[in-house]
Amino acid sequence: MNTKSKFFSIALIGLAFNAHAVQSTVGTSHDISYPKGWQNWATVAVSHRIDNNTLRTILGNNIAIKAMRSGQTNPWPDGAVLAKVVWKQKHSEEWDDAIVPAKFVHAEFMFKDSVKYKSTHGWGWARWVGMEQKPFNKGTSVCISCHTPVSNNDWVFTAPAILPKD
Amino acid sequence: MNTKSKFFSIALIGLAFNAHAVQSTVGTSHDISYPKGWQNWATVAVSHRIDNNTLRTILGNNIAIKAMRSGQTNPWPDGAVLAKVVWKQKHSEEWDDAIVPAKFVHAEFMFKDSVKYKSTHGWGWARWVGMEQKPFNKGTSVCISCHTPVSNNDWVFTAPAILPKD
């Protein structure tokens, strides 16, 4: 393969890996850019909050998933991003004893950077609300106050679900 | 780019996209090969079955996710694969009113191929049990009998969860 062809090969592979890394038109939340493509991230865990009748899936970017699978989650490594995706609940129309997602509520994110976010416990805290993904900008203290009970768990509620190795 | 170089480019892109499509040492379930890498698939929905105290996430391969996002789910297209990942439930140690995954139970799969699996309603049915992913081979009638109530929904219980577009 000649030099020009090699360049094309590498460029095309780059495109293949970065197909989702495009700019978003959604605004920033607490100065954090929208992590476009989070809907494609792999699963960290799921949960059902019976105090507010919501179902959740917790997803992770590649760094978070790699960290989870190698047990590096206290602290999580810089670059890890966790997404908590929240729906109101309802009973399945097909199986009444199954609780399933109804209306989408919001997607909440924690972005780990121990230097950049040192003043907020090593995490950037962000939330985009509703189907229109409206940025939440009422201050990170809203997020942090709720997460204080897990300050010893690198401020993360989620314990990664146990799964067979991939 | 010459013909040989083009071939290399295409081959390399193919490798990039199929990094997880490697052979598994796990045995077949109902003559279906283990879909190695399913832990990285994107989310279709989640559920909590309160009749048997299990939490689930329902994942999809790329064809299933594309179909879900374009509303092509009755019937699902050939090539779609759905995974139902099941855990026993427990209360979160950090937040008692959150139900979270405990022991991993099994991963169940539906492989859509309207020709190959015509005799089993267009789906191949498979299950791998426990952390060792032991193949289930007690016959597809076990699967199909439970799914009969959703025969009008292409035999699928799961309604894709509503999410903002990626």
GROMACS .gro file of C-alpha atoms in nm:
model
  332
    1MET     CA    1   0.000   0.000   0.000
    2ASN     CA    2   0.143   0.343  -0.086
    3THR     CA    3   0.158   0.634   0.158
    4LYS     CA    4  -0.152   0.805   0.023
    5SER     CA    5  -0.353   0.484   0.046
    6LYS     CA    6  -0.235   0.424   0.402
    7PHE     CA    7  -0.354   0.772   0.494
    8PHE     CA    8  -0.696   0.699   0.347
    9SER     CA    9  -0.718   0.370   0.535
   10ILE     CA   10  -0.634   0.529   0.867
   11ALA     CA   11  -0.869   0.822   0.806
   12LEU     CA   12  -1.154   0.589   0.722
   13ILE     CA   13  -1.094   0.373   1.028
   14GLY     CA   14  -1.094   0.691   1.234
   15LEU     CA   15  -1.429   0.783   1.088
   16ALA     CA   16  -1.565   0.439   1.168
   17PHE     CA   17  -1.467   0.470   1.535
   18ASN     CA   18  -1.581   0.830   1.576
   19ALA     CA   19  -1.912   0.820   1.393
   20HIS     CA   20  -2.091   0.945   1.704
   21ALA     CA   21  -1.838   1.208   1.809
   22VAL     CA   22  -2.013   1.493   1.631
   23GLN     CA   23  -2.121   1.828   1.769
   24SER     CA   24  -2.461   1.862   1.928
   25THR     CA   25  -2.702   2.153   1.910
   26VAL     CA   26  -2.808   2.091   2.272
   27GLY     CA   27  -2.681   2.356   2.515
   28THR     CA   28  -2.439   2.305   2.801
   29SER     CA   29  -2.535   2.201   3.155
   30HIS     CA   30  -2.306   2.352   3.420
   31ASP     CA   31  -2.065   2.440   3.138
   32ILE     CA   32  -2.047   2.076   3.026
   33SER     CA   33  -2.108   1.986   2.660
   34TYR     CA   34  -2.382   1.740   2.573
   35PRO     CA   35  -2.237   1.387   2.542
   36LYS     CA   36  -2.399   1.307   2.209
   37GLY     CA   37  -2.444   0.938   2.146
   38TRP     CA   38  -2.495   0.830   2.509
   39GLN     CA   39  -2.796   0.625   2.396
   40ASN     CA   40  -2.546   0.377   2.250
   41TRP     CA   41  -2.339   0.331   2.566
   42ALA     CA   42  -2.317  -0.005   2.744
   43THR     CA   43  -2.490  -0.086   3.070
   44VAL     CA   44  -2.341  -0.040   3.417
   45ALA     CA   45  -2.655  -0.129   3.613
   46VAL     CA   46  -3.031  -0.073   3.637
   47SER     CA   47  -3.254   0.036   3.924
   48HIS     CA   48  -3.613   0.087   4.028
   49ARG     CA   49  -3.677   0.366   4.277
   50ILE     CA   50  -3.994   0.278   4.461
   51ASP     CA   51  -3.993   0.609   4.652
   52ASN     CA   52  -4.056   0.814   4.338
   53ASN     CA   53  -4.184   0.550   4.097
   54THR     CA   54  -3.907   0.566   3.841
   55LEU     CA   55  -3.705   0.311   3.647
   56ARG     CA   56  -3.345   0.378   3.557
   57THR     CA   57  -3.065   0.240   3.350
   58ILE     CA   58  -2.712   0.350   3.429
   59LEU     CA   59  -2.484   0.358   3.126
   60GLY     CA   60  -2.112   0.426   3.090
   61ASN     CA   61  -1.877   0.556   2.823
   62ASN     CA   62  -1.593   0.328   2.713
   63ILE     CA   63  -1.360   0.442   2.991
   64ALA     CA   64  -1.626   0.380   3.256
   65ILE     CA   65  -1.714   0.036   3.119
   66LYS     CA   66  -1.348  -0.067   3.107
   67ALA     CA   67  -1.302   0.058   3.464
   68MET     CA   68  -1.611  -0.126   3.584
   69ARG     CA   69  -1.498  -0.454   3.430
   70SER     CA   70  -1.158  -0.429   3.594
   71GLY     CA   71  -1.298  -0.321   3.930
   72GLN     CA   72  -1.147   0.030   3.919
   73THR     CA   73  -1.450   0.217   4.054
   74ASN     CA   74  -1.339   0.375   4.381
   75PRO     CA   75  -1.218   0.608   4.254
   76TRP     CA   76  -1.337   0.590   3.896
   77PRO     CA   77  -1.061   0.694   3.650
   78ASP     CA   78  -1.042   1.035   3.487
   79GLY     CA   79  -1.240   1.034   3.163
   80ALA     CA   80  -1.512   0.805   3.295
   81VAL     CA   81  -1.864   0.929   3.230
   82LEU     CA   82  -2.172   0.776   3.391
   83ALA     CA   83  -2.525   0.839   3.264
   84LYS     CA   84  -2.838   0.781   3.469
   85VAL     CA   85  -3.138   0.755   3.236
   86VAL     CA   86  -3.473   0.797   3.413
   87TRP     CA   87  -3.829   0.710   3.316
   88LYS     CA   88  -4.157   0.727   3.505
   89GLN     CA   89  -4.292   0.378   3.561
   90LYS     CA   90  -4.604   0.194   3.448
   91HIS     CA   91  -4.734  -0.160   3.444
   92SER     CA   92  -4.668  -0.353   3.125
   93GLU     CA   93  -4.976  -0.392   2.910
   94GLU     CA   94  -4.860  -0.743   2.826
   95TRP     CA   95  -4.762  -0.865   3.174
   96ASP     CA   96  -4.920  -0.674   3.461
   97ASP     CA   97  -4.657  -0.777   3.714
   98ALA     CA   98  -4.381  -0.618   3.509
   99ILE     CA   99  -4.295  -0.253   3.578
  100VAL     CA  100  -4.169  -0.089   3.258
  101PRO     CA  101  -4.065   0.258   3.135
  102ALA     CA  102  -4.331   0.519   3.067
  103LYS     CA  103  -4.252   0.888   3.006
  104PHE     CA  104  -3.884   0.979   2.975
  105VAL     CA  105  -3.784   1.215   3.259
  106HIS     CA  106  -3.418   1.309   3.212
  107ALA     CA  107  -3.062   1.190   3.167
  108GLU     CA  108  -2.812   1.281   3.439
  109PHE     CA  109  -2.436   1.259   3.397
  110MET     CA  110  -2.122   1.250   3.607
  111PHE     CA  111  -1.797   1.336   3.424
  112LYS     CA  112  -1.483   1.230   3.614
  113ASP     CA  113  -1.185   1.467   3.601
  114SER     CA  114  -0.998   1.486   3.929
  115VAL     CA  115  -0.816   1.806   3.827
  116LYS     CA  116  -1.075   2.002   3.629
  117TYR     CA  117  -1.355   1.925   3.873
  118LYS     CA  118  -1.149   1.921   4.194
  119SER     CA  119  -1.382   2.174   4.360
  120THR     CA  120  -1.686   1.948   4.302
  121HIS     CA  121  -1.536   1.625   4.436
  122GLY     CA  122  -1.367   1.526   4.109
  123TRP     CA  123  -1.687   1.513   3.907
  124GLY     CA  124  -1.862   1.738   3.662
  125TRP     CA  125  -2.236   1.718   3.724
  126ALA     CA  126  -2.486   1.766   3.442
  127ARG     CA  127  -2.847   1.697   3.355
  128TRP     CA  128  -3.056   1.730   3.041
  129VAL     CA  129  -3.431   1.725   3.094
  130GLY     CA  130  -3.715   1.578   2.889
  131MET     CA  131  -3.735   1.465   2.529
  132GLU     CA  132  -3.605   1.806   2.421
  133GLN     CA  133  -3.297   1.755   2.645
  134LYS     CA  134  -3.320   2.099   2.800
  135PRO     CA  135  -2.998   2.177   2.991
  136PHE     CA  136  -3.023   2.196   3.370
  137ASN     CA  137  -2.828   2.493   3.507
  138LYS     CA  138  -2.948   2.546   3.863
  139GLY     CA  139  -2.610   2.469   4.015
  140THR     CA  140  -2.419   2.153   4.102
  141SER     CA  141  -2.509   2.181   4.471
  142VAL     CA  142  -2.845   2.027   4.382
  143CYS     CA  143  -2.661   1.718   4.256
  144ILE     CA  144  -2.393   1.703   4.522
  145SER     CA  145  -2.626   1.740   4.820
  146CYS     CA  146  -2.818   1.432   4.713
  147HIS     CA  147  -2.496   1.233   4.654
  148THR     CA  148  -2.340   1.319   4.993
  149PRO     CA  149  -2.440   0.981   5.149
  150VAL     CA  150  -2.204   0.812   4.899
  151SER     CA  151  -1.904   1.042   4.948
  152ASN     CA  152  -1.702   0.735   5.051
  153ASN     CA  153  -1.797   0.561   4.726
  154ASP     CA  154  -1.642   0.829   4.503
  155TRP     CA  155  -1.981   1.005   4.519
  156VAL     CA  156  -2.145   0.734   4.305
  157PHE     CA  157  -2.462   0.552   4.412
  158THR     CA  158  -2.442   0.284   4.144
  159ALA     CA  159  -2.275  -0.047   4.213
  160PRO     CA  160  -2.193  -0.204   3.875
  161ALA     CA  161  -2.422  -0.499   3.805
  162ILE     CA  162  -2.255  -0.838   3.797
  163LEU     CA  163  -2.230  -0.976   3.442
  164PRO     CA  164  -2.047  -1.261   3.271
  165LYS     CA  165  -1.727  -1.140   3.103
  166ASP     CA  166  -1.772  -1.023   2.746
  167MET     CA  167  -0.611   0.454  -0.451
  168ASN     CA  168  -0.540   0.132  -0.645
  169THR     CA  169  -0.759  -0.177  -0.628
  170LYS     CA  170  -0.537  -0.358  -0.379
  171SER     CA  171  -0.532  -0.056  -0.148
  172LYS     CA  172  -0.908  -0.022  -0.169
  173PHE     CA  173  -0.939  -0.384  -0.067
  174PHE     CA  174  -0.716  -0.324   0.235
  175SER     CA  175  -0.915  -0.015   0.336
  176ILE     CA  176  -1.244  -0.200   0.320
  177ALA     CA  177  -1.101  -0.501   0.503
  178LEU     CA  178  -0.964  -0.281   0.781
  179ILE     CA  179  -1.290  -0.091   0.821
  180GLY     CA  180  -1.462  -0.426   0.841
  181LEU     CA  181  -1.226  -0.526   1.120
  182ALA     CA  182  -1.297  -0.201   1.304
  183PHE     CA  183  -1.670  -0.263   1.296
  184ASN     CA  184  -1.646  -0.632   1.386
  185ALA     CA  185  -1.397  -0.619   1.671
  186HIS     CA  186  -1.639  -0.811   1.892
  187ALA     CA  187  -1.744  -1.069   1.634
  188VAL     CA  188  -1.494  -1.328   1.751
  189GLN     CA  189  -1.555  -1.692   1.827
  190SER     CA  190  -1.670  -1.791   2.174
  191THR     CA  191  -1.591  -2.104   2.370
  192VAL     CA  192  -1.946  -2.107   2.510
  193GLY     CA  193  -2.162  -2.384   2.363
  194THR     CA  194  -2.472  -2.345   2.150
  195SER     CA  195  -2.827  -2.306   2.282
  196HIS     CA  196  -3.089  -2.461   2.054
  197ASP     CA  197  -2.818  -2.476   1.784
  198ILE     CA  198  -2.758  -2.100   1.812
  199SER     CA  199  -2.403  -1.968   1.859
  200TYR     CA  200  -2.326  -1.750   2.159
  201PRO     CA  201  -2.354  -1.380   2.065
  202LYS     CA  202  -2.021  -1.277   2.213
  203GLY     CA  203  -2.004  -0.911   2.307
  204TRP     CA  204  -2.373  -0.865   2.396
  205GLN     CA  205  -2.264  -0.686   2.715
  206ASN     CA  206  -2.173  -0.390   2.493
  207TRP     CA  207  -2.509  -0.363   2.316
  208ALA     CA  208  -2.730  -0.055   2.354
  209THR     CA  209  -3.048  -0.045   2.558
  210VAL     CA  210  -3.397  -0.121   2.428
  211ALA     CA  211  -3.576  -0.101   2.764
  212VAL     CA  212  -3.560  -0.209   3.129
  213SER     CA  213  -3.810  -0.386   3.352
  214HIS     CA  214  -3.878  -0.499   3.706
  215ARG     CA  215  -4.080  -0.817   3.745
  216ILE     CA  216  -4.246  -0.799   4.083
  217ASP     CA  217  -4.391  -1.150   4.049
  218ASN     CA  218  -4.049  -1.314   4.062
  219ASN     CA  219  -3.834  -1.036   4.209
  220THR     CA  220  -3.603  -0.981   3.915
  221LEU     CA  221  -3.463  -0.676   3.739
  222ARG     CA  222  -3.396  -0.681   3.368
  223THR     CA  223  -3.234  -0.480   3.097
  224ILE     CA  224  -3.328  -0.552   2.739
  225LEU     CA  225  -3.045  -0.489   2.493
  226GLY     CA  226  -3.032  -0.501   2.114
  227ASN     CA  227  -2.771  -0.559   1.845
  228ASN     CA  228  -2.717  -0.282   1.590
  229ILE     CA  229  -2.995  -0.402   1.361
  230ALA     CA  230  -3.243  -0.415   1.651
  231ILE     CA  231  -3.146  -0.069   1.779
  232LYS     CA  232  -3.179   0.082   1.431
  233ALA     CA  233  -3.519  -0.085   1.391
  234MET     CA  234  -3.636   0.038   1.729
  235ARG     CA  235  -3.535   0.396   1.656
  236SER     CA  236  -3.723   0.393   1.327
  237GLY     CA  237  -4.029   0.221   1.473
  238GLN     CA  238  -3.984  -0.102   1.273
  239THR     CA  239  -4.068  -0.344   1.554
  240ASN     CA  240  -4.380  -0.532   1.444
  241PRO     CA  241  -4.234  -0.727   1.283
  242TRP     CA  242  -3.872  -0.674   1.379
  243PRO     CA  243  -3.639  -0.704   1.076
  244ASP     CA  244  -3.436  -1.013   0.997
  245GLY     CA  245  -3.098  -0.992   1.171
  246ALA     CA  246  -3.236  -0.821   1.481
  247VAL     CA  247  -3.126  -0.981   1.807
  248LEU     CA  248  -3.279  -0.894   2.144
  249ALA     CA  249  -3.115  -0.985   2.475
  250LYS     CA  250  -3.298  -0.999   2.807
  251VAL     CA  251  -3.046  -0.979   3.090
  252VAL     CA  252  -3.187  -1.090   3.426
  253TRP     CA  253  -3.072  -1.038   3.784
  254LYS     CA  254  -3.229  -1.123   4.117
  255GLN     CA  255  -3.319  -0.805   4.306
  256LYS     CA  256  -3.204  -0.650   4.632
  257HIS     CA  257  -3.236  -0.318   4.809
  258SER     CA  258  -2.952  -0.076   4.749
  259GLU     CA  259  -2.720  -0.049   5.047
  260GLU     CA  260  -2.692   0.324   4.977
  261TRP     CA  261  -3.059   0.405   4.919
  262ASP     CA  262  -3.305   0.157   5.067
  263ASP     CA  263  -3.591   0.257   4.839
  264ALA     CA  264  -3.391   0.167   4.530
  265ILE     CA  265  -3.418  -0.189   4.398
  266VAL     CA  266  -3.091  -0.288   4.230
  267PRO     CA  267  -2.933  -0.597   4.070
  268ALA     CA  268  -2.810  -0.880   4.291
  269LYS     CA  269  -2.708  -1.222   4.156
  270PHE     CA  270  -2.695  -1.260   3.777
  271VAL     CA  271  -2.953  -1.517   3.664
  272HIS     CA  272  -2.925  -1.557   3.286
  273ALA     CA  273  -2.927  -1.386   2.949
  274GLU     CA  274  -3.204  -1.481   2.707
  275PHE     CA  275  -3.199  -1.404   2.336
  276MET     CA  276  -3.434  -1.384   2.041
  277PHE     CA  277  -3.270  -1.399   1.696
  278LYS     CA  278  -3.497  -1.281   1.414
  279ASP     CA  279  -3.481  -1.471   1.084
  280SER     CA  280  -3.817  -1.512   0.919
  281VAL     CA  281  -3.689  -1.786   0.687
  282LYS     CA  282  -3.444  -1.986   0.901
  283TYR     CA  283  -3.673  -1.983   1.206
  284LYS     CA  284  -4.008  -1.997   1.024
  285SER     CA  285  -4.118  -2.298   1.229
  286THR     CA  286  -4.065  -2.111   1.558
  287HIS     CA  287  -4.253  -1.791   1.464
  288GLY     CA  288  -3.958  -1.625   1.290
  289TRP     CA  289  -3.733  -1.626   1.594
  290GLY     CA  290  -3.445  -1.837   1.718
  291TRP     CA  291  -3.477  -1.874   2.096
  292ALA     CA  292  -3.172  -1.914   2.316
  293ARG     CA  293  -3.064  -1.881   2.677
  294TRP     CA  294  -2.732  -1.897   2.858
  295VAL     CA  295  -2.752  -1.948   3.233
  296GLY     CA  296  -2.545  -1.813   3.519
  297MET     CA  297  -2.202  -1.652   3.532
  298GLU     CA  298  -2.061  -1.954   3.348
  299GLN     CA  299  -2.316  -1.896   3.065
  300LYS     CA  300  -2.424  -2.259   3.051
  301PRO     CA  301  -2.629  -2.319   2.734
  302PHE     CA  302  -2.997  -2.396   2.781
  303ASN     CA  303  -3.111  -2.680   2.556
  304LYS     CA  304  -3.445  -2.799   2.689
  305GLY     CA  305  -3.635  -2.700   2.376
  306THR     CA  306  -3.779  -2.378   2.239
  307SER     CA  307  -4.131  -2.471   2.348
  308VAL     CA  308  -4.034  -2.350   2.697
  309CYS     CA  309  -3.968  -2.004   2.552
  310ILE     CA  310  -4.255  -1.993   2.306
  311SER     CA  311  -4.524  -2.102   2.551
  312CYS     CA  312  -4.442  -1.809   2.778
  313HIS     CA  313  -4.438  -1.564   2.484
  314THR     CA  314  -4.773  -1.677   2.340
  315PRO     CA  315  -4.963  -1.381   2.497
  316VAL     CA  316  -4.760  -1.149   2.272
  317SER     CA  317  -4.802  -1.342   1.946
  318ASN     CA  318  -4.961  -1.028   1.797
  319ASN     CA  319  -4.656  -0.822   1.894
  320ASP     CA  320  -4.414  -1.034   1.686
  321TRP     CA  321  -4.377  -1.254   1.998
  322VAL     CA  322  -4.189  -0.980   2.184
  323PHE     CA  323  -4.292  -0.857   2.531
  324THR     CA  324  -4.064  -0.554   2.531
  325ALA     CA  325  -4.190  -0.216   2.416
  326PRO     CA  326  -3.884  -0.004   2.334
  327ALA     CA  327  -3.835   0.265   2.598
  328ILE     CA  328  -3.884   0.622   2.482
  329LEU     CA  329  -3.554   0.809   2.454
  330PRO     CA  330  -3.439   1.138   2.303
  331LYS     CA  331  -3.285   1.086   1.959
  332ASP     CA  332  -2.912   1.021   1.961
   0.00000   0.00000   0.00000
